[in-house]
């Protein structure tokens, strides 16, 4: 297969200082991007610049530093919103996707879900798109049901249609699975949910980092993503929802900044999105997320996806030639994000990850916070590799050599 480079990988790799380091004396091959991505110098510089030049709290102080910090924080909100086709007033800064689903659980769920209601999610979800709904169902006396999967790791739309006949109150689905890589047709899922009267939550943790995303076309009520999976800092992410929906919801956390007026016996709330950003917010990391958006935009998300498709095609052709290699999820790259979960014969994924680490190759092993999916796959754990802009064909060749070495050690 031709190794067509669609990005200037050498230049991009030069933007990521961490890629210069060696691990066990070997070149670092970082293939754990679904867990978190590395950060370009531009993001690191944005953090250093904030703390060394204009560190100050936001939305409070009228001094120069305070105004500069507020302007940078709000400019990042605009960038983070524009990146997914939304408007800044519709974007709440949160810690990440997990905090976003929990915000929906408390602020929307506690007000809108009632005893006897049905909540729907799917068998391929990350725990952060299951456990909040379990807890919501428990506190409200509602029921949680799961859309099943087909053998190729795509959603069983037949089982989804059946659940819609029960008029669910909520449908929560991932845009892209962090284990199978499956890219779900969230536009169609959300349209059908809306027709059935359900509110929709889309988990974009793995999609915003891989694909050009437009929340308008997705058509969900809530869309969540994490900055650290798209070259930004940890501790910052976004919940995107129409301001009218946010305005109707209860506060999430309470305290400073989320209020309009406080009296001794009651308080009134600030406008959305500020109503959901109580206390001192994560200013530096929000600004870092803005820098990550600038960096990805300068490459172009179409090109990011194109690069990933090339790597996926190469990996899905090359890796199965290793004896004992078995991948999970859709067979091709067309409906798969840059993620491949696999097992190598019956080698425990942790053992495999340890052997690969000796070669400088970082992969993830475990249940990937998706235990119901592991049970469906009938495995305790899998190994997982996942790509981003700095990964190359050489990385996949190094992985293949590492897998062959592990195969020889375990006499596969
Ligand atoms: C699909 C998916 N959803 C949600 C999350 C949770 O994201 P965070 O840990 O950034 O809150 C992850 C993280 O791995 C994920 O892959």
Coordinates of C-alpha atoms and ligand atoms in Angstrom, one line a residue:
X1 CA 0.0 0.0 0.0
X2 CA 1.2 3.5 -0.9
X3 CA 2.3 5.6 2.1
X4 CA 0.8 8.9 1.0
X5 CA 1.6 11.8 3.3
X6 CA -1.2 14.3 3.4
X7 CA 0.4 16.4 6.1
X8 CA 3.9 17.8 6.6
X9 CA 4.6 15.3 9.5
X10 CA 8.2 16.4 10.1
X11 CA 7.1 20.0 10.5
X12 CA 4.2 19.0 12.7
X13 CA 6.3 16.7 14.9
X14 CA 8.7 19.6 15.4
X15 CA 5.8 21.6 17.0
X16 CA 5.5 19.0 19.8
X17 CA 8.5 19.2 22.2
X18 CA 7.6 15.9 24.0
X19 CA 8.1 13.9 20.8
X20 CA 11.9 14.6 21.1
X21 CA 12.2 12.6 24.3
X22 CA 13.3 9.0 24.3
X23 CA 11.7 6.2 26.3
X24 CA 14.0 3.3 27.4
X25 CA 16.5 4.7 25.0
X26 CA 14.1 4.5 22.0
X27 CA 12.3 7.1 20.0
X28 CA 8.9 7.8 21.6
X29 CA 6.0 6.4 19.5
X30 CA 3.0 7.9 21.1
X31 CA -0.2 5.9 20.2
X32 CA -2.4 6.7 23.2
X33 CA -4.1 9.7 21.8
X34 CA -7.7 8.6 22.6
X35 CA -6.7 8.9 26.3
X36 CA -5.0 12.3 25.9
X37 CA -3.1 14.0 23.1
X38 CA 0.3 15.7 23.3
X39 CA 0.5 19.5 23.3
X40 CA 2.1 21.7 20.6
X41 CA 4.5 24.5 21.7
X42 CA 1.8 27.0 20.8
X43 CA -0.5 25.6 23.6
X44 CA 2.3 25.5 26.1
X45 CA 3.3 29.1 25.2
X46 CA -0.3 30.3 25.6
X47 CA -0.3 28.9 29.2
X48 CA 3.2 30.4 30.0
X49 CA 2.2 33.7 28.4
X50 CA -1.0 33.9 30.5
X51 CA 0.8 33.2 33.8
X52 CA 3.8 35.4 33.0
X53 CA 2.1 38.4 31.4
X54 CA -1.5 38.9 32.3
X55 CA -2.5 36.4 35.1
X56 CA -5.7 37.8 36.7
X57 CA -9.2 36.7 37.6
X58 CA -11.9 37.2 34.9
X59 CA -15.2 39.1 34.9
X60 CA -14.4 41.0 38.1
X61 CA -11.5 43.4 38.0
X62 CA -11.4 46.6 35.9
X63 CA -7.6 46.8 36.0
X64 CA -5.6 46.1 32.8
X65 CA -4.6 42.6 33.7
X66 CA -8.2 41.7 34.6
X67 CA -9.5 43.1 31.3
X68 CA -6.9 41.3 29.3
X69 CA -7.6 38.0 31.0
X70 CA -11.3 38.4 30.5
X71 CA -10.9 39.2 26.8
X72 CA -8.6 36.2 26.3
X73 CA -11.0 33.8 28.2
X74 CA -14.0 35.0 26.2
X75 CA -12.1 35.0 22.9
X76 CA -11.3 31.3 23.6
X77 CA -15.0 30.6 24.2
X78 CA -15.7 32.1 20.8
X79 CA -13.0 29.9 19.2
X80 CA -14.1 26.7 21.0
X81 CA -17.7 27.4 19.9
X82 CA -16.9 28.3 16.3
X83 CA -14.7 25.1 16.1
X84 CA -17.9 23.1 16.3
X85 CA -20.2 25.5 14.4
X86 CA -21.8 27.0 17.6
X87 CA -22.1 30.5 19.0
X88 CA -20.2 31.6 22.1
X89 CA -23.3 32.2 24.1
X90 CA -24.2 28.5 23.7
X91 CA -20.9 27.2 25.1
X92 CA -20.3 26.5 28.8
X93 CA -16.7 25.8 29.8
X94 CA -16.5 22.6 31.9
X95 CA -13.7 20.4 33.0
X96 CA -14.3 18.0 30.2
X97 CA -16.9 15.6 28.8
X98 CA -17.4 13.9 32.2
X99 CA -18.3 17.2 33.8
X100 CA -20.6 18.0 30.9
X101 CA -22.7 14.9 31.2
X102 CA -22.9 15.4 34.9
X103 CA -24.0 19.0 34.4
X104 CA -26.8 17.7 32.1
X105 CA -27.7 15.1 34.7
X106 CA -28.1 17.6 37.5
X107 CA -29.2 20.8 35.8
X108 CA -31.5 19.4 33.1
X109 CA -32.2 15.9 34.5
X110 CA -33.3 16.7 38.0
X111 CA -35.8 19.2 36.7
X112 CA -37.1 17.3 33.7
X113 CA -37.0 13.6 34.4
X114 CA -39.9 12.0 36.3
X115 CA -40.8 8.7 37.8
X116 CA -41.5 6.1 35.2
X117 CA -39.5 8.0 32.4
X118 CA -37.2 6.1 30.1
X119 CA -33.6 7.1 29.5
X120 CA -31.7 5.6 26.5
X121 CA -28.0 5.2 25.9
X122 CA -26.0 2.6 24.1
X123 CA -23.7 -0.4 24.8
X124 CA -20.7 1.3 23.3
X125 CA -20.6 4.2 25.7
X126 CA -17.7 5.4 27.9
X127 CA -18.7 5.2 31.6
X128 CA -19.2 9.0 31.6
X129 CA -22.2 8.6 29.3
X130 CA -23.7 5.7 31.3
X131 CA -23.1 6.3 35.0
X132 CA -24.7 9.8 35.2
X133 CA -27.8 8.4 33.6
X134 CA -27.8 5.4 36.0
X135 CA -27.7 7.8 38.9
X136 CA -30.4 10.1 37.4
X137 CA -32.6 7.1 36.8
X138 CA -32.1 5.9 40.4
X139 CA -32.8 9.3 41.9
X140 CA -36.0 9.9 39.8
X141 CA -37.4 6.3 39.6
X142 CA -36.8 6.3 35.8
X143 CA -35.5 3.3 33.8
X144 CA -32.3 3.2 31.7
X145 CA -32.2 1.0 28.6
X146 CA -29.4 0.3 26.1
X147 CA -29.3 0.3 22.3
X148 CA -27.6 -3.0 21.3
X149 CA -24.7 -3.5 18.8
X150 CA -24.2 -5.4 15.6
X151 CA -21.3 -7.9 15.2
X152 CA -19.3 -5.3 13.2
X153 CA -19.4 -2.9 16.2
X154 CA -22.1 -0.5 14.8
X155 CA -25.3 0.4 16.6
X156 CA -28.3 -1.9 16.1
X157 CA -30.6 0.7 14.7
X158 CA -33.5 -1.8 14.9
X159 CA -33.2 -2.0 18.6
X160 CA -32.9 1.8 18.7
X161 CA -36.2 2.2 16.8
X162 CA -37.9 -0.2 19.2
X163 CA -36.8 1.9 22.2
X164 CA -38.0 5.1 20.5
X165 CA -41.5 3.5 20.4
X166 CA -41.4 3.7 24.3
X167 CA -41.1 7.6 24.0
X168 CA -37.8 8.1 25.9
X169 CA -37.2 11.3 27.8
X170 CA -33.4 11.3 26.9
X171 CA -31.2 9.7 24.3
X172 CA -27.4 9.8 25.1
X173 CA -25.0 8.6 22.5
X174 CA -21.4 8.9 21.6
X175 CA -20.4 10.4 18.2
X176 CA -17.3 8.1 18.0
X177 CA -16.5 5.1 20.2
X178 CA -13.3 5.3 22.2
X179 CA -12.9 1.5 21.9
X180 CA -14.4 0.4 18.5
X181 CA -13.7 3.7 16.8
X182 CA -17.3 3.5 15.3
X183 CA -18.5 6.8 14.1
X184 CA -22.2 6.9 14.7
X185 CA -24.7 8.6 12.4
X186 CA -25.6 11.1 15.2
X187 CA -27.6 13.4 12.9
X188 CA -30.0 10.6 12.1
X189 CA -30.1 9.3 15.7
X190 CA -30.8 12.8 17.0
X191 CA -33.5 13.5 14.4
X192 CA -35.3 10.2 15.3
X193 CA -35.0 11.0 19.0
X194 CA -36.4 14.5 18.5
X195 CA -39.4 13.1 16.5
X196 CA -40.0 10.7 19.4
X197 CA -39.9 13.7 21.8
X198 CA -36.6 12.9 23.5
X199 CA -33.8 15.4 24.5
X200 CA -30.4 14.3 23.1
X201 CA -26.9 14.3 24.5
X202 CA -24.0 13.6 22.1
X203 CA -20.6 12.7 23.6
X204 CA -18.0 14.3 21.3
X205 CA -14.9 13.4 23.3
X206 CA -13.5 11.3 20.5
X207 CA -15.1 13.0 17.5
X208 CA -14.1 16.7 17.9
X209 CA -10.5 15.6 17.9
X210 CA -10.8 13.6 14.7
X211 CA -13.5 15.1 12.5
X212 CA -14.8 18.4 11.3
X213 CA -17.9 18.7 13.6
X214 CA -20.9 21.0 13.1
X215 CA -23.3 20.8 16.0
X216 CA -26.1 22.4 13.9
X217 CA -25.9 19.4 11.5
X218 CA -25.7 17.0 14.3
X219 CA -28.9 18.5 15.7
X220 CA -28.4 17.4 19.3
X221 CA -29.7 19.3 22.3
X222 CA -26.4 18.9 24.1
X223 CA -22.9 18.3 22.7
X224 CA -19.9 17.7 24.9
X225 CA -16.2 17.6 24.3
X226 CA -12.8 17.6 26.1
X227 CA -9.9 19.9 25.3
X228 CA -7.1 17.5 26.3
X229 CA -8.0 15.0 23.6
X230 CA -7.6 17.7 20.9
X231 CA -4.1 19.0 21.7
X232 CA -5.4 21.3 24.5
X233 CA -4.7 21.3 28.2
X234 CA -6.4 19.0 30.7
X235 CA -9.2 20.3 32.9
X236 CA -11.0 22.2 30.2
X237 CA -13.8 21.2 27.8
X238 CA -17.2 22.3 26.6
X239 CA -20.8 21.7 26.8
X240 CA -22.7 23.2 23.9
X241 CA -26.4 23.7 24.0
X242 CA -28.9 26.3 22.8
X243 CA -28.9 29.3 25.1
X244 CA -32.7 28.9 25.4
X245 CA -32.3 25.4 26.8
X246 CA -29.5 26.5 29.1
X247 CA -31.6 29.4 30.4
X248 CA -34.4 27.0 31.3
X249 CA -32.1 24.8 33.4
X250 CA -31.2 24.8 37.1
X251 CA -27.7 25.9 38.1
X252 CA -25.1 23.1 38.4
X253 CA -22.7 24.4 41.1
X254 CA -23.5 27.5 43.2
X255 CA -21.4 30.4 44.6
X256 CA -19.7 33.4 43.1
X257 CA -20.2 34.6 39.5
X258 CA -23.2 32.3 38.7
X259 CA -25.6 34.7 40.4
X260 CA -27.3 38.0 39.4
X261 CA -28.4 39.0 42.9
X262 CA -28.1 37.4 46.3
X263 CA -30.5 38.1 49.2
X264 CA -30.6 36.5 52.6
X265 CA -33.5 34.3 51.6
X266 CA -33.0 33.7 47.9
X267 CA -30.8 34.4 44.9
X268 CA -31.3 35.0 41.2
X269 CA -29.1 33.5 38.5
X270 CA -26.7 35.0 36.0
X271 CA -27.4 34.5 32.3
X272 CA -26.3 31.4 30.6
X273 CA -23.5 30.3 30.0
X274 CA -22.2 32.1 33.2
X275 CA -24.9 30.6 35.3
X276 CA -23.0 27.3 34.9
X277 CA -19.5 28.6 35.6
X278 CA -19.5 29.1 39.4
X279 CA -16.4 30.4 41.2
X280 CA -13.0 31.1 39.7
X281 CA -13.0 29.3 36.3
X282 CA -10.1 27.5 34.7
X283 CA -8.8 30.6 32.9
X284 CA -5.4 29.4 31.8
X285 CA -6.6 26.1 30.3
X286 CA -9.5 27.8 28.5
X287 CA -6.9 30.1 26.9
X288 CA -4.8 27.0 26.1
X289 CA -7.8 25.4 24.5
X290 CA -8.2 28.5 22.3
X291 CA -4.6 28.0 21.2
X292 CA -5.2 24.3 20.4
X293 CA -8.2 25.3 18.3
X294 CA -6.0 27.8 16.4
X295 CA -3.4 25.1 15.8
X296 CA -5.9 22.6 14.5
X297 CA -7.7 25.2 12.4
X298 CA -4.4 26.2 10.8
X299 CA -3.9 22.6 9.7
X300 CA -7.6 22.2 8.8
X301 CA -9.9 19.5 10.3
X302 CA -10.5 18.0 6.9
X303 CA -6.8 17.4 6.6
X304 CA -6.6 16.0 10.1
X305 CA -9.3 13.5 9.2
X306 CA -7.7 12.7 5.8
X307 CA -4.4 12.0 7.5
X308 CA -6.1 9.7 10.0
X309 CA -8.0 7.8 7.3
X310 CA -4.7 7.1 5.5
X311 CA -3.1 5.9 8.8
X312 CA -6.2 3.8 9.6
X313 CA -6.2 2.2 6.1
X314 CA -2.5 1.4 6.4
X315 CA -2.8 0.0 10.0
X316 CA -5.9 -2.1 9.2
X317 CA -4.1 -3.6 6.3
X318 CA -0.7 -4.1 8.0
X319 CA -1.4 -5.1 11.6
X320 CA -3.6 -8.1 10.8
X321 CA -0.6 -9.7 9.1
X322 CA 0.8 -10.2 12.6
X323 CA 0.0 -13.7 13.8
X324 CA -2.7 -13.7 16.5
X325 CA -3.8 -10.0 15.8
X326 CA -7.5 -9.5 16.1
X327 CA -9.1 -6.0 15.8
X328 CA -12.5 -5.0 17.0
X329 CA -15.0 -2.6 15.4
X330 CA -15.9 -1.6 11.8
X331 CA -13.7 -3.3 9.1
X332 CA -12.8 -0.1 7.2
X333 CA -11.9 3.5 7.9
X334 CA -15.0 5.2 6.4
X335 CA -17.0 5.0 9.7
X336 CA -14.1 4.6 12.1
X337 CA -12.3 7.4 14.0
X338 CA -8.5 7.0 14.4
X339 CA -8.8 4.2 17.0
X340 CA -8.0 0.5 16.8
X341 CA -8.7 -1.8 19.7
X342 CA -7.3 -5.3 19.4
X343 CA -6.0 -8.4 21.1
X344 CA -2.9 -10.4 20.3
X345 CA -3.9 -14.1 20.7
X346 CA -4.4 -14.5 24.5
X347 CA -1.6 -12.2 25.6
X348 CA -2.9 -10.0 28.4
X349 CA -3.1 -6.4 27.1
X350 CA -1.1 -5.1 30.1
X351 CA 1.7 -7.5 29.3
X352 CA 1.6 -6.4 25.7
X353 CA 1.7 -2.7 26.7
X354 CA 4.6 -3.3 29.0
X355 CA 6.6 -5.1 26.2
X356 CA 5.8 -2.3 23.7
X357 CA 6.8 0.3 26.3
X358 CA 10.3 -1.2 26.3
X359 CA 10.4 -0.4 22.6
X360 CA 9.3 3.3 23.3
X361 CA 5.8 2.6 22.1
X362 CA 2.9 4.0 24.2
X363 CA -0.4 2.2 23.8
X364 CA -3.4 1.9 26.1
X365 CA -4.5 -1.4 27.7
X366 CA -7.5 -2.1 29.9
X367 CA -11.3 -1.7 29.7
X368 CA -11.1 1.9 28.5
X369 CA -13.9 3.0 30.9
X370 CA -16.3 0.9 28.8
X371 CA -16.9 -2.2 30.9
X372 CA -20.4 -3.0 29.4
X373 CA -18.8 -3.0 26.0
X374 CA -16.0 -5.3 27.2
X375 CA -18.7 -7.7 28.3
X376 CA -20.4 -7.5 25.0
X377 CA -17.0 -8.2 23.3
X378 CA -16.6 -11.0 25.7
X379 CA -13.1 -9.9 26.7
X380 CA -11.7 -8.6 30.0
X381 CA -9.6 -6.0 28.3
X382 CA -8.2 -4.9 25.0
X383 CA -5.1 -3.1 23.7
X384 CA -5.8 0.2 21.9
X385 CA -3.8 2.4 19.6
X386 CA -5.1 5.8 18.5
X387 CA -3.7 8.4 16.2
X388 CA -3.3 12.2 15.9
X389 CA -1.6 14.6 13.6
X390 CA 1.9 13.8 14.6
X391 CA 1.6 10.0 14.0
X392 CA 3.2 8.6 10.9
X393 CA 3.4 5.4 8.8
X394 CA 6.7 4.8 10.6
X395 CA 4.9 4.6 13.9
X396 CA 2.6 1.9 12.6
X397 CA 5.7 0.0 11.2
X398 CA 7.3 0.3 14.7
X399 CA 4.1 -1.0 16.3
X400 CA 4.0 -3.9 13.9
X401 CA 7.6 -4.8 14.7
X402 CA 6.8 -4.5 18.5
X403 CA 3.8 -6.8 18.1
X404 CA 6.0 -9.3 16.2
X405 CA 8.5 -9.2 19.0
X406 CA 5.8 -9.7 21.6
X407 CA 4.4 -12.6 19.5
X408 CA 7.9 -14.2 19.5
X409 CA 8.2 -13.8 23.3
X410 CA 4.8 -15.4 23.9
X411 CA 5.4 -18.1 21.2
X412 CA 2.3 -17.3 19.3
Ligands
LIG1 C1 -15.9 8.6 24.3 C2 -15.5 9.2 25.6 N1 -16.4 9.9 26.3 C3 -16.0 10.5 27.4 C4 -14.7 10.5 27.9 C5 -14.4 11.3 29.2 O1 -13.7 12.4 28.9 P1 -12.9 13.2 30.1 O2 -12.2 12.2 30.8 O3 -12.1 14.2 29.3 O4 -14.0 13.8 30.8 C6 -13.8 9.9 27.2 C7 -12.4 9.8 27.7 O5 -11.6 8.9 27.4 C8 -14.1 9.2 26.0 O6 -13.2 8.6 25.2

